[in-house]
Short mmCIF file of C-alpha atoms and ligand atoms in Angstrom, two decimals:
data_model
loop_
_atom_site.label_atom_id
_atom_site.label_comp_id
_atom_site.label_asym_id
_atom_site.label_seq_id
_atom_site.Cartn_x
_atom_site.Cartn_y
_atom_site.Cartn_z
CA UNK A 1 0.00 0.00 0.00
CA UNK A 2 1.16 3.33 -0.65
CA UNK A 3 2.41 5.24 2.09
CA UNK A 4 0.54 8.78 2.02
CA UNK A 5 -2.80 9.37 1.97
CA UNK A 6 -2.72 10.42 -2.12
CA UNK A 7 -1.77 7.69 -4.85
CA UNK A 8 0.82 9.38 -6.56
CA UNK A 9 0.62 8.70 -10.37
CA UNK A 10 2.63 8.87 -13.29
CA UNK A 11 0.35 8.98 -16.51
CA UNK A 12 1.86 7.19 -19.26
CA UNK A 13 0.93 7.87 -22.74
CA UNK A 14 -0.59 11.32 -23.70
CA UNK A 15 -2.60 10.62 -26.53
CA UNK A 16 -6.99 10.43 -26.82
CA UNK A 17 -7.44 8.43 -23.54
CA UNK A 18 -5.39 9.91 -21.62
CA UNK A 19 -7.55 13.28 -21.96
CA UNK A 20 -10.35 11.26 -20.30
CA UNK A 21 -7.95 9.39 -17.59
CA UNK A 22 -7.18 13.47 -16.51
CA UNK A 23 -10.51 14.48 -16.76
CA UNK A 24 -11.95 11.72 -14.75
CA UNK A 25 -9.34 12.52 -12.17
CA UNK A 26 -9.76 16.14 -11.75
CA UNK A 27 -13.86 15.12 -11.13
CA UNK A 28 -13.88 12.19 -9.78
CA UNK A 29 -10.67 10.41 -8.57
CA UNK A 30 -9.66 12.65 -5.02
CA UNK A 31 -7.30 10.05 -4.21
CA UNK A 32 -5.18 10.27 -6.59
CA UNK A 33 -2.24 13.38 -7.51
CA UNK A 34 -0.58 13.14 -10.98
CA UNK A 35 3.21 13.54 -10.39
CA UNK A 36 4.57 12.65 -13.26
CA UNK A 37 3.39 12.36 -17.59
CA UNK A 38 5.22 10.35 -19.74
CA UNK A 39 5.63 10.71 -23.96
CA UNK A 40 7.85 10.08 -26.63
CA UNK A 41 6.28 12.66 -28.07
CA UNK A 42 7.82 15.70 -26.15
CA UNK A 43 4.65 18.42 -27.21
CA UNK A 44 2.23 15.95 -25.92
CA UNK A 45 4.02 15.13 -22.52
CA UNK A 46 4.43 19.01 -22.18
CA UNK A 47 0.43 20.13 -22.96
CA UNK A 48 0.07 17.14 -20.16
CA UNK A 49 2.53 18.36 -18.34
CA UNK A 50 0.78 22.00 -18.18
CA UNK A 51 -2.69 20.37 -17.66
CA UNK A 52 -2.01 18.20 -14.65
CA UNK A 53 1.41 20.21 -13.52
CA UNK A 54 3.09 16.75 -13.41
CA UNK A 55 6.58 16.35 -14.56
CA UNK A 56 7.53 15.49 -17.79
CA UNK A 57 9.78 12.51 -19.13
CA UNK A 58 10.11 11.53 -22.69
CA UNK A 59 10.58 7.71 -21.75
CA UNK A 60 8.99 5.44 -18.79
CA UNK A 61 12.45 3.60 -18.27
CA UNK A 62 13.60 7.93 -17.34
CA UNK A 63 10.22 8.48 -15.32
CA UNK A 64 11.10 5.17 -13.38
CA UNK A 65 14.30 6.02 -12.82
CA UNK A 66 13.96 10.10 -11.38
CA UNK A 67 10.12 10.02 -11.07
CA UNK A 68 8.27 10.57 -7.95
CA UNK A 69 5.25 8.15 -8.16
CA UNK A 70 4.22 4.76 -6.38
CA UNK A 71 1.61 4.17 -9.60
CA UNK A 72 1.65 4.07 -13.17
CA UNK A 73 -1.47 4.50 -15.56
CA UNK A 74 -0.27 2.66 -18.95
CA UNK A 75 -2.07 4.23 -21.79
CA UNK A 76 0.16 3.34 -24.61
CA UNK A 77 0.24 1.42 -28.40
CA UNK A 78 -1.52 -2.30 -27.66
CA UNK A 79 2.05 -3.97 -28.43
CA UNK A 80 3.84 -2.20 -25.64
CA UNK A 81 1.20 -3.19 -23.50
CA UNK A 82 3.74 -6.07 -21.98
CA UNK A 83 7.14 -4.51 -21.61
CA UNK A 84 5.25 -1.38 -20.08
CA UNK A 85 3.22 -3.16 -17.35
CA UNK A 86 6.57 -5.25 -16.59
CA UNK A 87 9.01 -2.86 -16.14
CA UNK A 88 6.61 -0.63 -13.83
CA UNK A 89 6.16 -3.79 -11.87
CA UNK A 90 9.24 -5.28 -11.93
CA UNK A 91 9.93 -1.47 -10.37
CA UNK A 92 7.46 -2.23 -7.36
CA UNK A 93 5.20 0.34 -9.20
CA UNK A 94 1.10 -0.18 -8.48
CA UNK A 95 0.02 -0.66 -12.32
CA UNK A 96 -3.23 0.43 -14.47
CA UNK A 97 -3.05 -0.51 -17.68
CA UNK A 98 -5.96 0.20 -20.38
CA UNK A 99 -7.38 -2.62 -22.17
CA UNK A 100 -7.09 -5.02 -23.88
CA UNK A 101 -3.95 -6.54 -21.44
CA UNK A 102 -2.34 -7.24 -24.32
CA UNK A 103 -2.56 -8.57 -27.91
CA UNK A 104 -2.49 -12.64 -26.92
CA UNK A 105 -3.14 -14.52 -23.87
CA UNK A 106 0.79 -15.91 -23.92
CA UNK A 107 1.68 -12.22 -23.24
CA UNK A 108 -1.47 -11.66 -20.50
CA UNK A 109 0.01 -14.94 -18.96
CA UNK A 110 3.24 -12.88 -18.61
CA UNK A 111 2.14 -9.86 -17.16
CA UNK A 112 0.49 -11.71 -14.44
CA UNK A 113 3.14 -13.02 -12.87
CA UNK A 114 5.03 -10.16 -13.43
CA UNK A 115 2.00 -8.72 -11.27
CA UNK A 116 1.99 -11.70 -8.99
CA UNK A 117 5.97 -11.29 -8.16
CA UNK A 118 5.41 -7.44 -7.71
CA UNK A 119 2.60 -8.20 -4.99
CA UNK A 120 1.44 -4.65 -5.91
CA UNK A 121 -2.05 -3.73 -7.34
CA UNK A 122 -2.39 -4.62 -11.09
CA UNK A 123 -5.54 -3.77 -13.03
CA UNK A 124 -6.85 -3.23 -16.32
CA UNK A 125 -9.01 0.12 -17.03
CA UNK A 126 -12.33 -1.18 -18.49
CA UNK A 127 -14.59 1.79 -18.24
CA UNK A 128 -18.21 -0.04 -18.76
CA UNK A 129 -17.61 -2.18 -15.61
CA UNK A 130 -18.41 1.63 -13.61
CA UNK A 131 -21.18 2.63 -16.31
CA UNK A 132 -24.44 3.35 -14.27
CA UNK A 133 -27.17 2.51 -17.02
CA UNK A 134 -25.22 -0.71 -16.92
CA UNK A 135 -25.22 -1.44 -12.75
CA UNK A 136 -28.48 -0.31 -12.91
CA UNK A 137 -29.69 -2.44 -15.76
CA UNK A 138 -28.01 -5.31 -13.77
CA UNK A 139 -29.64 -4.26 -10.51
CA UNK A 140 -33.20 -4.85 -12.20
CA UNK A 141 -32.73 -7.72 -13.95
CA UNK A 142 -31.47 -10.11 -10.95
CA UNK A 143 -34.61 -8.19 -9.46
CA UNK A 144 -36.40 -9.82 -12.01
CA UNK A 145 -37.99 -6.56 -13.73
CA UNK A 146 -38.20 -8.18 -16.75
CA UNK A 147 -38.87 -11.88 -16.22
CA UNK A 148 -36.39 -14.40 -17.12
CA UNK A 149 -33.62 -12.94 -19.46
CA UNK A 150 -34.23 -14.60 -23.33
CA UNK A 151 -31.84 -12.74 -25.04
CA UNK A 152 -29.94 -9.56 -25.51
CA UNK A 153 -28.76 -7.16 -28.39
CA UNK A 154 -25.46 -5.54 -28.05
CA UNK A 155 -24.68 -2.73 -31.06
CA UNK A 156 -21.53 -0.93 -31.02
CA UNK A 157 -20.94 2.48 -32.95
CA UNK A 158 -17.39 4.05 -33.10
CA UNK A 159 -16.96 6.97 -35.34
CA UNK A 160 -13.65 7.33 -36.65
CA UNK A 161 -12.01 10.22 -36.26
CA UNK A 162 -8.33 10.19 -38.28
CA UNK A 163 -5.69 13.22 -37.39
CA UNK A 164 -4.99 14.62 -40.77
CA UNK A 165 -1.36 14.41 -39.35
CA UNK A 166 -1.34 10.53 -38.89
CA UNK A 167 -3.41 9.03 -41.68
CA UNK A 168 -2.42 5.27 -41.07
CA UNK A 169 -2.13 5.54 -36.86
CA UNK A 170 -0.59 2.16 -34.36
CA UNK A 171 -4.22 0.68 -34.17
CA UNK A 172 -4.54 0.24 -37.94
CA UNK A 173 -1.62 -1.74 -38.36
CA UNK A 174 -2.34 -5.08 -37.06
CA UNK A 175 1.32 -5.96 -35.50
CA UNK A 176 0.44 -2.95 -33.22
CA UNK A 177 -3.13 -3.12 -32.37
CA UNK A 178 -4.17 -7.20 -32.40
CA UNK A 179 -6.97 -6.82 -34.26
CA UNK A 180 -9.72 -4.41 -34.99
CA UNK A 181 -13.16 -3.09 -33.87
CA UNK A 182 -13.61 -6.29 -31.68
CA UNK A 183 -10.57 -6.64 -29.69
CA UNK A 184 -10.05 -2.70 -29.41
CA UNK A 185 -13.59 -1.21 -28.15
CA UNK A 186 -15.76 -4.03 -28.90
CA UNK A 187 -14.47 -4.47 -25.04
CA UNK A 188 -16.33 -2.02 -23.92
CA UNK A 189 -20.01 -3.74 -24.97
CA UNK A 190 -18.67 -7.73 -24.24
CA UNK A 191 -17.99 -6.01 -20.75
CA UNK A 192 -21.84 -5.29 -19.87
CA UNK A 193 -23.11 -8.85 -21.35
CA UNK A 194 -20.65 -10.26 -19.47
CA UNK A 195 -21.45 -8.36 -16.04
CA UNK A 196 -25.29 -9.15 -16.85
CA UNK A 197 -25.25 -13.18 -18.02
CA UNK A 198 -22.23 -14.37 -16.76
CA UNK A 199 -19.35 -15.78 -18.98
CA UNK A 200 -19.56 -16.56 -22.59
CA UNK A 201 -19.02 -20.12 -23.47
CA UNK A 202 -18.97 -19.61 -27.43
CA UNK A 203 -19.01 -17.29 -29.98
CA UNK A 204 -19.45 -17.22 -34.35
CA UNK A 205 -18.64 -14.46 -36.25
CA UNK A 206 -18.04 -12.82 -39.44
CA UNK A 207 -16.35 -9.69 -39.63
CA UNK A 208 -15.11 -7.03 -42.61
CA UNK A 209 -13.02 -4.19 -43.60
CA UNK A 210 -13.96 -1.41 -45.35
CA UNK A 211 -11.80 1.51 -44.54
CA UNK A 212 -8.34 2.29 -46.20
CA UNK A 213 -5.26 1.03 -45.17
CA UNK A 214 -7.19 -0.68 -41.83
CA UNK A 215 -6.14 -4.21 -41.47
CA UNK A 216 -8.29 -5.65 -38.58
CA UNK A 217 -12.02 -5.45 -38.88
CA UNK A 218 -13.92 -2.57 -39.41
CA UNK A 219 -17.20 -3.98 -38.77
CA UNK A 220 -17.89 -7.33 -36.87
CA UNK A 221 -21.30 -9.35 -36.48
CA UNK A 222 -21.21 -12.34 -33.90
CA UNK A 223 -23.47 -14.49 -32.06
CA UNK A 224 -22.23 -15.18 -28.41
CA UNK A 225 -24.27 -18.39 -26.53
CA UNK A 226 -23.51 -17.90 -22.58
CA UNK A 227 -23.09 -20.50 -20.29
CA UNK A 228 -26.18 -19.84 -18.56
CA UNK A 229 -28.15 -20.50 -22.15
CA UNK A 230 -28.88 -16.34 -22.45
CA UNK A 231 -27.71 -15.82 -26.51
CA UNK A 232 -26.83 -12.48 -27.33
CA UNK A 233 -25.63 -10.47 -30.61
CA UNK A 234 -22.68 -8.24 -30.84
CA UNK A 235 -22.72 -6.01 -34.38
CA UNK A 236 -19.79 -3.81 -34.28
CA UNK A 237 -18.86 -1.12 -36.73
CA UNK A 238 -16.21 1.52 -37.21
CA UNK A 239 -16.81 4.38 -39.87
CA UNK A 240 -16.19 7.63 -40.32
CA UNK A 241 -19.69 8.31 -42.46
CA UNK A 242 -22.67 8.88 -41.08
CA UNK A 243 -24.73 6.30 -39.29
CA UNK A 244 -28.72 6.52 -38.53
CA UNK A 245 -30.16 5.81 -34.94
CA UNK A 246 -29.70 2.72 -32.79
CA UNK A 247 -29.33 1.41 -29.35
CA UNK A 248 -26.40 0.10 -27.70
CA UNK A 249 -28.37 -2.45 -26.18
CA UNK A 250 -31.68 -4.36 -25.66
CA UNK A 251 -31.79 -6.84 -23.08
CA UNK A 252 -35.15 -9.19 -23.67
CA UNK A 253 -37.08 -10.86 -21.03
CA UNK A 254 -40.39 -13.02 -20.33
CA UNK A 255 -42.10 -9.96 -18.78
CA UNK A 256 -40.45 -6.72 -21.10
CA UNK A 257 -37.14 -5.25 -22.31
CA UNK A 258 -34.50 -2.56 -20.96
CA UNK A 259 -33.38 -0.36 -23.32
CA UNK A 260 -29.81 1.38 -23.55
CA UNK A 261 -29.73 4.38 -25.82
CA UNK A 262 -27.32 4.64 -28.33
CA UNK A 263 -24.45 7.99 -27.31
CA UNK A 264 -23.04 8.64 -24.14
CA UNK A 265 -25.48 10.27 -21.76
CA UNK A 266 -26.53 6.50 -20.87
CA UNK A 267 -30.52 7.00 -21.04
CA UNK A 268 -32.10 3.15 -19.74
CA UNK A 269 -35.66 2.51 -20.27
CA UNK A 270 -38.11 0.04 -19.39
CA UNK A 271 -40.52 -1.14 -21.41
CA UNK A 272 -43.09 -3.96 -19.90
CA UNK A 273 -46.80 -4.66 -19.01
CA UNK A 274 -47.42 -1.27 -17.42
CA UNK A 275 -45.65 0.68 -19.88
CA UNK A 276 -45.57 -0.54 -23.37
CA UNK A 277 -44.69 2.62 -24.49
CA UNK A 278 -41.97 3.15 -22.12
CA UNK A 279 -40.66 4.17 -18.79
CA UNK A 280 -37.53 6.43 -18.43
CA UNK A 281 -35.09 4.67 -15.31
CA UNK A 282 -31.83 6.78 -15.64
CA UNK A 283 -30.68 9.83 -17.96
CA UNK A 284 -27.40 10.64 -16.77
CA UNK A 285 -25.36 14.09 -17.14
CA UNK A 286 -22.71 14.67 -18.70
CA UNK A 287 -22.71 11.07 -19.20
CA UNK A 288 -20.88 7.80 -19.21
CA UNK A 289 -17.55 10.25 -19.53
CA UNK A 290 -17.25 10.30 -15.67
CA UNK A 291 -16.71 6.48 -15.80
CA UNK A 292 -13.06 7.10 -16.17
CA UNK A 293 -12.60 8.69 -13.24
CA UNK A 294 -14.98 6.05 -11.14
CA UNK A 295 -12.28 3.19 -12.59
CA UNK A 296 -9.05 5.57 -11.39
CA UNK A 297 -11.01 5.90 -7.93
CA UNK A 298 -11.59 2.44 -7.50
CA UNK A 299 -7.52 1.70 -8.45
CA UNK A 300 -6.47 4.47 -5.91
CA UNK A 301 -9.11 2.58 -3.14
CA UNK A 302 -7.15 -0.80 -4.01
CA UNK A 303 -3.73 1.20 -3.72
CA UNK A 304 -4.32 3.22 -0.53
CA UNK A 305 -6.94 0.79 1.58
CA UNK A 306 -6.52 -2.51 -0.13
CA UNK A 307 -10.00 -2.50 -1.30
CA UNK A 308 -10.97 -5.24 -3.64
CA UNK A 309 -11.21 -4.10 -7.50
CA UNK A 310 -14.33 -3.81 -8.75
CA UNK A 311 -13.18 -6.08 -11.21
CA UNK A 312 -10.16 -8.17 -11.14
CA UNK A 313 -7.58 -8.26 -13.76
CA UNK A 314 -7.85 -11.80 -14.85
CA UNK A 315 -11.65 -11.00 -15.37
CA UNK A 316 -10.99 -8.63 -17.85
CA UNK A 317 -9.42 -11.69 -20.01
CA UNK A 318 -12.63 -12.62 -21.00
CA UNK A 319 -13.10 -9.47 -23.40
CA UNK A 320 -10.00 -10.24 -24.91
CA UNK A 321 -10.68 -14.54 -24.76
CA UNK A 322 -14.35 -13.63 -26.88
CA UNK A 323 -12.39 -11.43 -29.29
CA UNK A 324 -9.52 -13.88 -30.27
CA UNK A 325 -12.47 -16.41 -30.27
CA UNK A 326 -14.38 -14.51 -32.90
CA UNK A 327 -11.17 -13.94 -35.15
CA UNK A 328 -10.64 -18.17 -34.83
CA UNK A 329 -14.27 -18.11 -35.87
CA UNK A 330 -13.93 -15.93 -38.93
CA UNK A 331 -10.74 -18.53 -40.16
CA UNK A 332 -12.96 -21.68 -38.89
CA UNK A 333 -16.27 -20.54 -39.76
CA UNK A 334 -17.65 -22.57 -36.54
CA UNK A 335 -18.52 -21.98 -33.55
CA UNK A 336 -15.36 -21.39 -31.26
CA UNK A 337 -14.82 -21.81 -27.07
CA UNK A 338 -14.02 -18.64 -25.48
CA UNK A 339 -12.43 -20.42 -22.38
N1 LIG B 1 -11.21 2.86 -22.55
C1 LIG B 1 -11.43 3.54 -23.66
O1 LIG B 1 -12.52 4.06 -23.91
C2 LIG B 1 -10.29 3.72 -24.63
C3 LIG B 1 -10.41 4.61 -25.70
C4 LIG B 1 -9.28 4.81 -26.53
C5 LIG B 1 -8.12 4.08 -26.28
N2 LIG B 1 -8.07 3.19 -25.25
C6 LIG B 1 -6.85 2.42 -24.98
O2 LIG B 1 -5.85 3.30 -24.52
C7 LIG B 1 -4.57 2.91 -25.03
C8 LIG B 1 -3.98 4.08 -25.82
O3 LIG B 1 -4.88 4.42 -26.85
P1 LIG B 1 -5.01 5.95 -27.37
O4 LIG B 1 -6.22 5.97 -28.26
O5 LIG B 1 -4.95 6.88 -26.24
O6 LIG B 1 -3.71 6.04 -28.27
P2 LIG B 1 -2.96 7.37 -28.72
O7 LIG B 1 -2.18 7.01 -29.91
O8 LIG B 1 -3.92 8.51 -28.82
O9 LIG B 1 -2.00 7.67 -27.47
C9 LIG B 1 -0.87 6.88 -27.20
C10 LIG B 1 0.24 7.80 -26.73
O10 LIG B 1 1.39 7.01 -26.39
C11 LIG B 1 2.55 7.69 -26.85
N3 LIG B 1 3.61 6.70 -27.01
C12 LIG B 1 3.76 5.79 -27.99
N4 LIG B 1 4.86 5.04 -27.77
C13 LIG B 1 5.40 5.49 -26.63
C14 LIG B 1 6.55 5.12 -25.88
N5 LIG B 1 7.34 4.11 -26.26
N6 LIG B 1 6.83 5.79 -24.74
C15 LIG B 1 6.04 6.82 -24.34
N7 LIG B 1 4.93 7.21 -25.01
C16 LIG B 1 4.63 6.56 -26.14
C17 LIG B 1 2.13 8.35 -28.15
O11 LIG B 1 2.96 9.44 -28.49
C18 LIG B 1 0.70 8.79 -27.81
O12 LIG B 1 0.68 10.10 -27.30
C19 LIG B 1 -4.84 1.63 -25.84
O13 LIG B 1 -4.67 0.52 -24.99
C20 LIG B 1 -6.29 1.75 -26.23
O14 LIG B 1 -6.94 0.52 -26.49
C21 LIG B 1 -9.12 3.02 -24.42
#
């Protein structure tokens, strides 16, 4: 456990998530004091730098070496996913690192008893886990609002948004990233089924590309059976055209359905007997944003206090276990075991 009554945190990787890991610490994430921001690129660790008033390094071996931190918060490139989270452990550091863990499970096997020998807190940012619509939605279905769970829809939506300045970025090239839409923020839905019906036994899949010089999968449609019998579909698409109106997810029961609006402001809705037309349960402002900081709370909580995560790091395998098992899928065009 850390020795002061703050985590003190190095942020590593100032790029798009980062932006959110800061913001949900500033609102949301007391606990925690950033001491220290790490780039390669030396404008983006100095606009961090100026933002959080942490110091700036240009490498993490440098920030490990001179830095004044007892945590790191690994927001880098999927393939430097394992020599980031070892050397920060292997350093006695207290490690967050955002998903996936890494591109394959030999790697993940790695890092976890790099994290085992360190003895120090390990965990993997997944931001849905802390999503209310999502507890919520839980909360009322083991309350049995809607009956006995038949099935569930899960649609996923990224826009793409390319930097004129890096047309072809890391998570288009598939030695960098691991895949595409599925194994990047596909997490973020598989997350929520998962927390809802338990673990996904098997998946099948089909997936495409349609968007230049992308290797993984742009857009991904998959059938995932659970081992409690729920079935559930996953559509997935990238694009940087416009897309009409959706949901993110429809969870169907004997007695009705709950309804999670498509965007971020996390609207849930009922629909059963009583109200076949609707009932509003949670509109939330600004949004599912603040999940960022409600993951970098709990991680201080575990740091300082020893809490238990929210969600342990080996559960967060199973996002990663369902998207390798939908890219075996695609190549065996069968059914595949997640576990
Ligand atoms: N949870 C979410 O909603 C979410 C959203 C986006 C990304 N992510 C995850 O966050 C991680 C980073 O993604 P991103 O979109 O922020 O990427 P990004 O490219 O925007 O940022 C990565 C940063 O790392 C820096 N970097 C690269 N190599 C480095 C090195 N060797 N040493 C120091 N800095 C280095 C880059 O300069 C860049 O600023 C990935 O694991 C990704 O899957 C999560």
């Amino acid at each position: 456990m850390a020795d002061s009554d703050r985590v003190k945190i190095a942020l590593v990787g100032c790029g798009n998530i980062a932006r959110a890991h800061w913001r949900g610490i500033s609102y949301h994430a007391p606990l925690i004091e950033v001491t220290a921001v790490v780039d390669d690129d030396p404008e983006r660790a100095a606009a961090m730098a100026e933002r959080t008033g942490g110091a700036a390094f240009s490498s993490l071996g440098d920030a490990l070496g001179s830095g004044d931190f007892d945590a790191v918060d690994l927001m880098l490139p999927h393939d430097l996913h394992e020599q980031a989270a070892v050397e920060a452990l292997a350093a006695g550091k207290h490690v967050v690192l955002e998903k996936p863990m890494a591109m394959d499970l030999e790697s993940c096997d790695r890092i976890l008893a790099a994290a085992e020998s360190a003895g120090t807190v390990f965990m993997i940012a997944e931001q849905s886990q802390y999503w209310p619509d999502v507890i919520k939605a839980g909360e009322m279905i083991e309350a049995g609002a809607i009956g006995d769970v038949i099935s569930a829809r899960a649609s996923f939506f990224d826009p793409l948004r390319l930097d004129p300045a890096d047309p072809i970025p890391w998570r288009f090239l598939l030695k960098r990233s691991g895949g595409g839409i599925c194994i990047d923020g596909g997490a973020h839905w598989i997350r929520p089924l998962r927390m809802w019906f338990g673990e996904i036994d098997e998946v099948i899949a089909v997936t495409g590309r349609h968007i230049a010089n992308l290797e993984g999968e742009s857009v991904a449609h998959a059938l995932f059976r659970f081992s409690n019998g729920v079935t559930a579909t996953f559509d997935a698409l990238l694009t940087d055209s416009a897309v009409g109106p959706g949901d993110d997810f429809h969870i169907t029961g004997t007695a009705g359905e709950l309804v999670i609006e498509r965007g971020r402001e996390g609207r849930l809705v009922l629909f059963d007997g009583e109200h076949p037309e609707g009932k509003m349960i949670m509109e939330l402002f600004p949004g599912k944003v603040d999940s960022y900081g409600f993951e970098l709370h709990d991680f201080s909580l575990a740091v300082l206090h020893g809490t238990p995560l929210q969600a342990s790091a080996q559960y967060s395998l199973g996002e990663l276990r369902t998207a390798l098992a939908m890219y075996r899928s695609v190549e065996s065009r069968r059914w595949e075991k997640v576990w």
